[in-house]
């Protein structure tokens, strides 16, 4: 069930250049089920900025009722978010949308997780859960440059992890697709989150491998009511469009026109 | 006594609060969050005769204390609204206001005829003011003669009262208001969005795929308040006011300048519980103002 | 090379930044804060033939990301402006744009004739759009024929180029823009304020003594950007853009949609050093955009 | 000279119901000369609320470069102000306007200071300075009710102090004019700050005694440029109106049409 809650900030720290990790506690966490869902965060009680910001759930601890987001402080809203102090309250609406499927692959199989920039965070909870289910994960994480790399060790603890940067300042040089090119193709499925050009390239690169892609679009309501975040579909016979916020953000590869 | 009840043509409202068209879909999403029967009414998303896919994305952009949207009247079309959406809403104890849109007069007439026959549709809202569609829509709303003709045509076929939704993008909104009143409108809803634009910081190009979009949210409230104030003096049919309502105080302000009921749009995105919260808070506000019934506040700016 | 210099009819500007009329008086107060020669120009407070006392107070009211004002063209009158204010400004190395207002065409013509002869007045800004005066002002700005006639009459007597300041409170701003261009306007300045109202929370009555006022500040920027974008496509004379500018980015945005220079109004009240701050920051913004001269940004939204 | 400075908040505490005392440190204080001047404060870096708030200077310490304001957290802006923490910065423009004259009365004379509600604060610096100059001060301070009374002891330390509340919950019951009625008329001049009806009543009550009144009006710029805060004058031959912000806020009794 979707809830709105003024959650309490219990940890807030900078991970990399402009990249922050924010942990909140509250009942809302008990509703969080699927990795890949997101929350819609109000960064200010004022009308400026007005709209909520969609941020992926990066990890969930249902025992302590804590969850973590990782975000880039870039525009006005996320910069304000980055100034919030531990102990302050945060108005969170969530969990929203449909995440990655957890039962697509069988125990013992190997899957590929591909993240680009601030698309990396939701893959962390996904990887944890897949590994819990006995599925091996290979992680390919693409970043712009060394200074914005985060969670490398955390992913390494869960499985093979290849970091690549566009300028080569860390890991292999190039795009995630370059790294995948040289990867032994022993994975059954791929799961990806990142900028649309990356998703497009992946779908093009792996046309025959089942994939699940998490999309981004500018949002209004975040719950499916305003038609702000629609995407045209390729293949759904009954639906010419889907809403990223409520039908997604995760869709099987091939569904969304790219 | 229900201190919040409001009686308008076709509409017996438990309270004067309703979500504005396009900001609440057909209610399904908010029905997951609270009991829709709490609301005075719901103004459903604009319905056109055929299915509409709307504009390309991005469709929304944030502005200072507001937002721009260019959804472009995306909706499943009359048939689906009649067979799927309105029946879903029938389980809630509220009268529905159906927002009717189109490109040509015939489109409006066709939709109005059928949708007004749905049992839970108690009023129509003629959307002659959507700034995000290429033809129709906005032009109807800026020319008093055309607006009056459309109103008369729809009145002829509608089996429920017809409210006309006015555009703020005009030199003199009272002329349009008077024209539709004379043409038989049972009420006025106002305002739709102000036409605006935002450009990308880096490229300088419009952020919205549609280039321009409709401005809504708290930033437009002063314009909406002024227009309701003016129209209240120009016509005698009821007004449902909207534009930037985001708090209980905003509702009081709209009623003070002459709105008989108030719709909440953009604020639903910021706080999805805003409508029930306002409804809950209103009695305390009435107490603080020493008012027994909310209708006593209507038009006090003019007294 | 001066990367910020801009050449407009009558105006050789060191940079395209100037305070908007009515938000900077006649410069005296800000002259205590910084050297006015830093500015591109100054648009002085509206000047009428006779002394005007303006409207009763309260004259301002805050709104979400904006403010309403109903000053009512208070000014010391043509004579004092000629003998006291303009000579004071002559000590600074900047061309002045004189904002001219009146009730009848003759008032405008009289003021224009004399004020355009002042040595440091390099252009006139015809204020046909002030929403806060009873007659004249706003009506000139909403009727293309009247606007054109006034422009032609003033052009005839003015010894400097004439810019016409447009009102946003119209159905189609391009019609007015085209009309004044055809009547001989050398440039357009836009936008003046949007007509709005705020009511008192307790009494429900208008806060401003004048009841309605002009809305300005960041909340109106999307409307202003849209209108400059539209007018840029409709006319070929230069545009000085304004409406909600409060940062260097805002200046870039206005130039992107087609403004040749940019005026800053309300933001002067929030940050009295905003104009020199923007001028100082602009070169860094040009660097970030990889642009050698600011004029390269003009109209890039249309390319 | 008027300056704009991001001053640092060094103390911030609640004095009474919704009444706060805020002390800032910064170079700007060295410009503060006359009691009765005010500062124009930006309560938020956002555009909402947009305008600055005019607040009187309640006391000045030019040695420590600290000054104090006392304000009522009432509307949106002052409520936000009340949430500011010690150590945060505050954007202050000032000192603005012209304050109370310090050399109108001779050493040894007795004067009356009359404050109403949040009009009381500027009288505190005034009283200190007058007493420093060897002038005796009598203070009549009017408040709505006991819970909003502040600075009573501070004024008492400077001279005779009569507190009155409208409901009689503290001090004498009634308006300041009621308290003045029963005062021995041994003062040469009166100095007053408070709501306009109070100023009007005082001027009416003491038509023959010289007085100085501090006015309030809604402001835009605060420095004299926007013509928002004008008042019609009664008696100035060359000026039909004055600006509260730059010509005032203090004017001799009789100047402003009341
Ligand atoms: C489902 C989903 C999950 C996301 N998860 C994350 C995450 O885990 N970490 C993270 O750092 N970012 C994530 N994003 C992107 C994040 O929402 C934007 O970076 C953020 O909204 C930008 O806000 P701002 O205040 O920094 O920018 P501003 O420029 O102030 O934003 C202005 C407006 O544009 C919208 N906007 C701007 N950029 C984007 C974008 N890329 N996608 C959607 N809306 C945008 C904002 O929401 C706001 O309405 C996610 C986006 C979506 C849709
Ligand atoms: C010269 C001067 C000195 C002042 N000194 C003090 C002081 O020492 N302590 C104190 O508590 N108050 C003082 N005030 C009043 C104070 O400025 C207002 O209470 C305050 O601006 C209200 O802001 P808000 O955010 O609480 O209210 P809001 O309702 O959010 O204010 C909205 C707008 O109205 C203006 N406004 C509202 N009330 C007033 C008012 N009474 N006078 C002027 N503008 C107003 C605000 O500045 C703002 O622009 C003074 C006012 C003036 C003009
Ligand atoms: C995303 C969005 C979609 C809208 N769609 C419609 C619509 O379909 N029909 C209509 O009449 N108005 C539509 N509107 C306008 C609103 O109903 C309302 O008139 C306007 O937004 C002003 O109110 P607000 O400031 O409370 O949002 C839409 C507004 C928004 C923000
Ligand atoms: C207090 C105030 C006074 C104004 N006076 C005038 C005026 O005398 N003449 C004029 O043409 N515009 C006047 N304007 C309008 C501004 O010049 C400007 O067009 C408008 O405020 C939009 O810009 P902004 O949002 O940057 O303030 C005034 C605006 C304000 C806020
Ligand atoms: S954001 Fe409103 S429908 Fe997706
Ligand atoms: S507040 Fe602008 S002149 Fe006084």
PDB file of C-alpha atoms in Angstrom, chain D residues 84-247:
ATOM      1  CA  UNK D  84      16.502  29.566  12.446  1.00  0.00           C
ATOM      2  CA  UNK D  85      19.205  28.034  14.585  1.00  0.00           C
ATOM      3  CA  UNK D  86      22.174  29.620  16.315  1.00  0.00           C
ATOM      4  CA  UNK D  87      25.118  29.416  13.928  1.00  0.00           C
ATOM      5  CA  UNK D  88      23.011  29.851  10.811  1.00  0.00           C
ATOM      6  CA  UNK D  89      23.413  32.906   8.630  1.00  0.00           C
ATOM      7  CA  UNK D  90      20.802  35.573   8.161  1.00  0.00           C
ATOM      8  CA  UNK D  91      20.660  37.935   5.190  1.00  0.00           C
ATOM      9  CA  UNK D  92      20.246  41.393   6.724  1.00  0.00           C
ATOM     10  CA  UNK D  93      19.938  44.723   4.920  1.00  0.00           C
ATOM     11  CA  UNK D  94      20.414  47.764   7.082  1.00  0.00           C
ATOM     12  CA  UNK D  95      20.463  49.882   9.033  1.00  0.00           C
ATOM     13  CA  UNK D  96      17.478  51.530   7.356  1.00  0.00           C
ATOM     14  CA  UNK D  97      15.529  54.705   7.921  1.00  0.00           C
ATOM     15  CA  UNK D  98      15.781  57.459  10.441  1.00  0.00           C
ATOM     16  CA  UNK D  99      15.275  56.747  14.118  1.00  0.00           C
ATOM     17  CA  UNK D 100      14.413  58.747  17.211  1.00  0.00           C
ATOM     18  CA  UNK D 101      16.303  62.000  17.864  1.00  0.00           C
ATOM     19  CA  UNK D 102      18.753  61.662  20.766  1.00  0.00           C
ATOM     20  CA  UNK D 103      19.332  65.341  21.366  1.00  0.00           C
ATOM     21  CA  UNK D 104      15.857  66.746  21.515  1.00  0.00           C
ATOM     22  CA  UNK D 105      15.769  66.852  25.307  1.00  0.00           C
ATOM     23  CA  UNK D 106      18.221  68.333  27.715  1.00  0.00           C
ATOM     24  CA  UNK D 107      20.159  66.444  30.310  1.00  0.00           C
ATOM     25  CA  UNK D 108      18.090  66.072  33.468  1.00  0.00           C
ATOM     26  CA  UNK D 109      14.737  66.213  31.765  1.00  0.00           C
ATOM     27  CA  UNK D 110      12.144  63.461  31.950  1.00  0.00           C
ATOM     28  CA  UNK D 111      10.554  61.899  28.875  1.00  0.00           C
ATOM     29  CA  UNK D 112       7.821  59.349  28.241  1.00  0.00           C
ATOM     30  CA  UNK D 113       8.353  56.254  26.112  1.00  0.00           C
ATOM     31  CA  UNK D 114       5.200  54.497  24.951  1.00  0.00           C
ATOM     32  CA  UNK D 115       5.271  51.111  23.246  1.00  0.00           C
ATOM     33  CA  UNK D 116       2.504  48.853  22.044  1.00  0.00           C
ATOM     34  CA  UNK D 117       3.118  45.129  21.429  1.00  0.00           C
ATOM     35  CA  UNK D 118       5.885  44.577  18.940  1.00  0.00           C
ATOM     36  CA  UNK D 119       6.335  48.353  18.918  1.00  0.00           C
ATOM     37  CA  UNK D 120       8.099  48.014  22.265  1.00  0.00           C
ATOM     38  CA  UNK D 121      11.498  46.714  21.015  1.00  0.00           C
ATOM     39  CA  UNK D 122      13.004  49.891  19.467  1.00  0.00           C
ATOM     40  CA  UNK D 123      12.226  51.795  22.660  1.00  0.00           C
ATOM     41  CA  UNK D 124      14.715  49.654  24.527  1.00  0.00           C
ATOM     42  CA  UNK D 125      17.785  50.939  22.697  1.00  0.00           C
ATOM     43  CA  UNK D 126      16.239  54.413  22.808  1.00  0.00           C
ATOM     44  CA  UNK D 127      15.801  54.235  26.556  1.00  0.00           C
ATOM     45  CA  UNK D 128      19.338  53.030  27.089  1.00  0.00           C
ATOM     46  CA  UNK D 129      20.747  55.861  25.025  1.00  0.00           C
ATOM     47  CA  UNK D 130      18.566  58.535  26.610  1.00  0.00           C
ATOM     48  CA  UNK D 131      19.560  57.348  30.065  1.00  0.00           C
ATOM     49  CA  UNK D 132      23.213  57.394  29.001  1.00  0.00           C
ATOM     50  CA  UNK D 133      22.630  61.027  28.068  1.00  0.00           C
ATOM     51  CA  UNK D 134      21.274  61.755  31.542  1.00  0.00           C
ATOM     52  CA  UNK D 135      17.629  61.853  30.566  1.00  0.00           C
ATOM     53  CA  UNK D 136      15.068  60.183  32.812  1.00  0.00           C
ATOM     54  CA  UNK D 137      12.695  57.812  31.066  1.00  0.00           C
ATOM     55  CA  UNK D 138       9.209  56.699  32.061  1.00  0.00           C
ATOM     56  CA  UNK D 139       8.012  53.645  30.139  1.00  0.00           C
ATOM     57  CA  UNK D 140       4.432  52.775  29.396  1.00  0.00           C
ATOM     58  CA  UNK D 141       4.265  49.411  27.669  1.00  0.00           C
ATOM     59  CA  UNK D 142       0.982  48.076  26.387  1.00  0.00           C
ATOM     60  CA  UNK D 143       0.332  44.460  25.550  1.00  0.00           C
ATOM     61  CA  UNK D 144      -2.667  42.374  24.623  1.00  0.00           C
ATOM     62  CA  UNK D 145      -2.398  39.965  27.509  1.00  0.00           C
ATOM     63  CA  UNK D 146       0.077  38.622  30.065  1.00  0.00           C
ATOM     64  CA  UNK D 147       1.412  35.805  27.892  1.00  0.00           C
ATOM     65  CA  UNK D 148       2.922  38.217  25.348  1.00  0.00           C
ATOM     66  CA  UNK D 149       4.571  40.623  27.808  1.00  0.00           C
ATOM     67  CA  UNK D 150       8.340  40.854  27.419  1.00  0.00           C
ATOM     68  CA  UNK D 151      11.276  42.990  28.573  1.00  0.00           C
ATOM     69  CA  UNK D 152       9.373  44.352  31.589  1.00  0.00           C
ATOM     70  CA  UNK D 153      12.366  43.923  33.912  1.00  0.00           C
ATOM     71  CA  UNK D 154      14.791  45.283  31.366  1.00  0.00           C
ATOM     72  CA  UNK D 155      12.814  48.507  31.079  1.00  0.00           C
ATOM     73  CA  UNK D 156      12.316  48.696  34.830  1.00  0.00           C
ATOM     74  CA  UNK D 157      16.098  48.682  35.215  1.00  0.00           C
ATOM     75  CA  UNK D 158      16.206  51.868  33.147  1.00  0.00           C
ATOM     76  CA  UNK D 159      13.349  53.810  34.714  1.00  0.00           C
ATOM     77  CA  UNK D 160       9.777  53.800  35.963  1.00  0.00           C
ATOM     78  CA  UNK D 161       7.840  51.225  33.977  1.00  0.00           C
ATOM     79  CA  UNK D 162       4.094  50.772  33.748  1.00  0.00           C
ATOM     80  CA  UNK D 163       2.880  47.667  31.984  1.00  0.00           C
ATOM     81  CA  UNK D 164      -0.710  47.521  30.916  1.00  0.00           C
ATOM     82  CA  UNK D 165      -2.679  44.740  29.265  1.00  0.00           C
ATOM     83  CA  UNK D 166      -5.996  45.054  27.547  1.00  0.00           C
ATOM     84  CA  UNK D 167      -7.481  42.216  29.578  1.00  0.00           C
ATOM     85  CA  UNK D 168      -5.824  43.268  32.823  1.00  0.00           C
ATOM     86  CA  UNK D 169      -4.013  39.959  33.166  1.00  0.00           C
ATOM     87  CA  UNK D 170      -0.788  41.819  33.928  1.00  0.00           C
ATOM     88  CA  UNK D 171      -0.148  45.365  35.221  1.00  0.00           C
ATOM     89  CA  UNK D 172      -2.949  47.872  34.864  1.00  0.00           C
ATOM     90  CA  UNK D 173      -5.962  47.011  32.768  1.00  0.00           C
ATOM     91  CA  UNK D 174      -6.619  48.967  29.601  1.00  0.00           C
ATOM     92  CA  UNK D 175      -4.818  50.830  26.841  1.00  0.00           C
ATOM     93  CA  UNK D 176      -1.594  52.773  27.162  1.00  0.00           C
ATOM     94  CA  UNK D 177      -3.612  55.969  26.971  1.00  0.00           C
ATOM     95  CA  UNK D 178      -5.514  54.928  30.119  1.00  0.00           C
ATOM     96  CA  UNK D 179      -2.209  54.510  31.947  1.00  0.00           C
ATOM     97  CA  UNK D 180      -0.908  57.855  30.695  1.00  0.00           C
ATOM     98  CA  UNK D 181      -4.122  59.541  31.837  1.00  0.00           C
ATOM     99  CA  UNK D 182      -3.261  58.867  35.465  1.00  0.00           C
ATOM    100  CA  UNK D 183       0.447  59.652  35.097  1.00  0.00           C
ATOM    101  CA  UNK D 184       1.791  62.880  36.649  1.00  0.00           C
ATOM    102  CA  UNK D 185       2.404  65.069  33.606  1.00  0.00           C
ATOM    103  CA  UNK D 186       6.026  65.826  34.387  1.00  0.00           C
ATOM    104  CA  UNK D 187       7.539  64.743  31.060  1.00  0.00           C
ATOM    105  CA  UNK D 188       8.783  67.070  28.336  1.00  0.00           C
ATOM    106  CA  UNK D 189       8.504  64.828  25.317  1.00  0.00           C
ATOM    107  CA  UNK D 190       7.019  61.528  24.359  1.00  0.00           C
ATOM    108  CA  UNK D 191       8.442  58.844  22.079  1.00  0.00           C
ATOM    109  CA  UNK D 192       6.165  56.111  20.807  1.00  0.00           C
ATOM    110  CA  UNK D 193       6.076  53.020  18.639  1.00  0.00           C
ATOM    111  CA  UNK D 194       3.124  50.726  18.114  1.00  0.00           C
ATOM    112  CA  UNK D 195       0.055  50.139  16.010  1.00  0.00           C
ATOM    113  CA  UNK D 196      -1.345  53.152  14.166  1.00  0.00           C
ATOM    114  CA  UNK D 197      -4.512  53.394  16.297  1.00  0.00           C
ATOM    115  CA  UNK D 198      -2.282  53.720  19.367  1.00  0.00           C
ATOM    116  CA  UNK D 199      -0.209  56.445  17.738  1.00  0.00           C
ATOM    117  CA  UNK D 200      -3.360  58.281  16.740  1.00  0.00           C
ATOM    118  CA  UNK D 201      -4.733  58.097  20.270  1.00  0.00           C
ATOM    119  CA  UNK D 202      -1.472  59.361  21.744  1.00  0.00           C
ATOM    120  CA  UNK D 203      -1.293  62.302  19.392  1.00  0.00           C
ATOM    121  CA  UNK D 204      -4.861  63.126  20.295  1.00  0.00           C
ATOM    122  CA  UNK D 205      -4.203  62.757  24.008  1.00  0.00           C
ATOM    123  CA  UNK D 206      -1.078  64.929  24.121  1.00  0.00           C
ATOM    124  CA  UNK D 207      -1.650  67.614  21.487  1.00  0.00           C
ATOM    125  CA  UNK D 208       0.648  70.153  23.166  1.00  0.00           C
ATOM    126  CA  UNK D 209       3.532  67.915  24.153  1.00  0.00           C
ATOM    127  CA  UNK D 210       6.263  67.318  21.553  1.00  0.00           C
ATOM    128  CA  UNK D 211       6.258  63.728  20.405  1.00  0.00           C
ATOM    129  CA  UNK D 212       8.084  61.378  18.061  1.00  0.00           C
ATOM    130  CA  UNK D 213       6.175  58.513  16.531  1.00  0.00           C
ATOM    131  CA  UNK D 214       7.471  55.450  14.737  1.00  0.00           C
ATOM    132  CA  UNK D 215       5.217  54.158  11.963  1.00  0.00           C
ATOM    133  CA  UNK D 216       4.631  50.876  10.166  1.00  0.00           C
ATOM    134  CA  UNK D 217       3.593  50.280   6.584  1.00  0.00           C
ATOM    135  CA  UNK D 218       3.854  47.327   4.201  1.00  0.00           C
ATOM    136  CA  UNK D 219       7.156  47.554   2.384  1.00  0.00           C
ATOM    137  CA  UNK D 220       8.756  46.509  -0.856  1.00  0.00           C
ATOM    138  CA  UNK D 221      12.338  47.736  -1.150  1.00  0.00           C
ATOM    139  CA  UNK D 222      12.766  49.215   2.333  1.00  0.00           C
ATOM    140  CA  UNK D 223      15.151  51.849   0.999  1.00  0.00           C
ATOM    141  CA  UNK D 224      12.900  54.432  -0.641  1.00  0.00           C
ATOM    142  CA  UNK D 225      12.848  53.282  -4.250  1.00  0.00           C
ATOM    143  CA  UNK D 226       9.482  51.627  -4.781  1.00  0.00           C
ATOM    144  CA  UNK D 227       6.919  54.015  -3.277  1.00  0.00           C
ATOM    145  CA  UNK D 228       5.167  51.167  -1.449  1.00  0.00           C
ATOM    146  CA  UNK D 229       5.270  52.682   2.028  1.00  0.00           C
ATOM    147  CA  UNK D 230       4.144  56.236   1.553  1.00  0.00           C
ATOM    148  CA  UNK D 231       2.034  58.261   3.987  1.00  0.00           C
ATOM    149  CA  UNK D 232       0.271  61.540   3.431  1.00  0.00           C
ATOM    150  CA  UNK D 233       1.654  64.367   5.500  1.00  0.00           C
ATOM    151  CA  UNK D 234      -0.243  67.052   7.412  1.00  0.00           C
ATOM    152  CA  UNK D 235       2.268  69.754   7.754  1.00  0.00           C
ATOM    153  CA  UNK D 236       5.338  69.477   5.582  1.00  0.00           C
ATOM    154  CA  UNK D 237       5.057  72.332   3.111  1.00  0.00           C
ATOM    155  CA  UNK D 238       7.324  70.877   0.440  1.00  0.00           C
ATOM    156  CA  UNK D 239       6.227  67.282   0.688  1.00  0.00           C
ATOM    157  CA  UNK D 240       2.744  65.935   0.256  1.00  0.00           C
ATOM    158  CA  UNK D 241       3.847  62.479   1.239  1.00  0.00           C
ATOM    159  CA  UNK D 242       6.744  60.784   2.941  1.00  0.00           C
ATOM    160  CA  UNK D 243       8.158  57.288   2.717  1.00  0.00           C
ATOM    161  CA  UNK D 244       8.063  55.388   5.986  1.00  0.00           C
ATOM    162  CA  UNK D 245      11.150  53.373   5.083  1.00  0.00           C
ATOM    163  CA  UNK D 246      13.562  56.143   4.166  1.00  0.00           C
ATOM    164  CA  UNK D 247      12.058  59.383   5.497  1.00  0.00           C
TER     165      UNK D 247
END
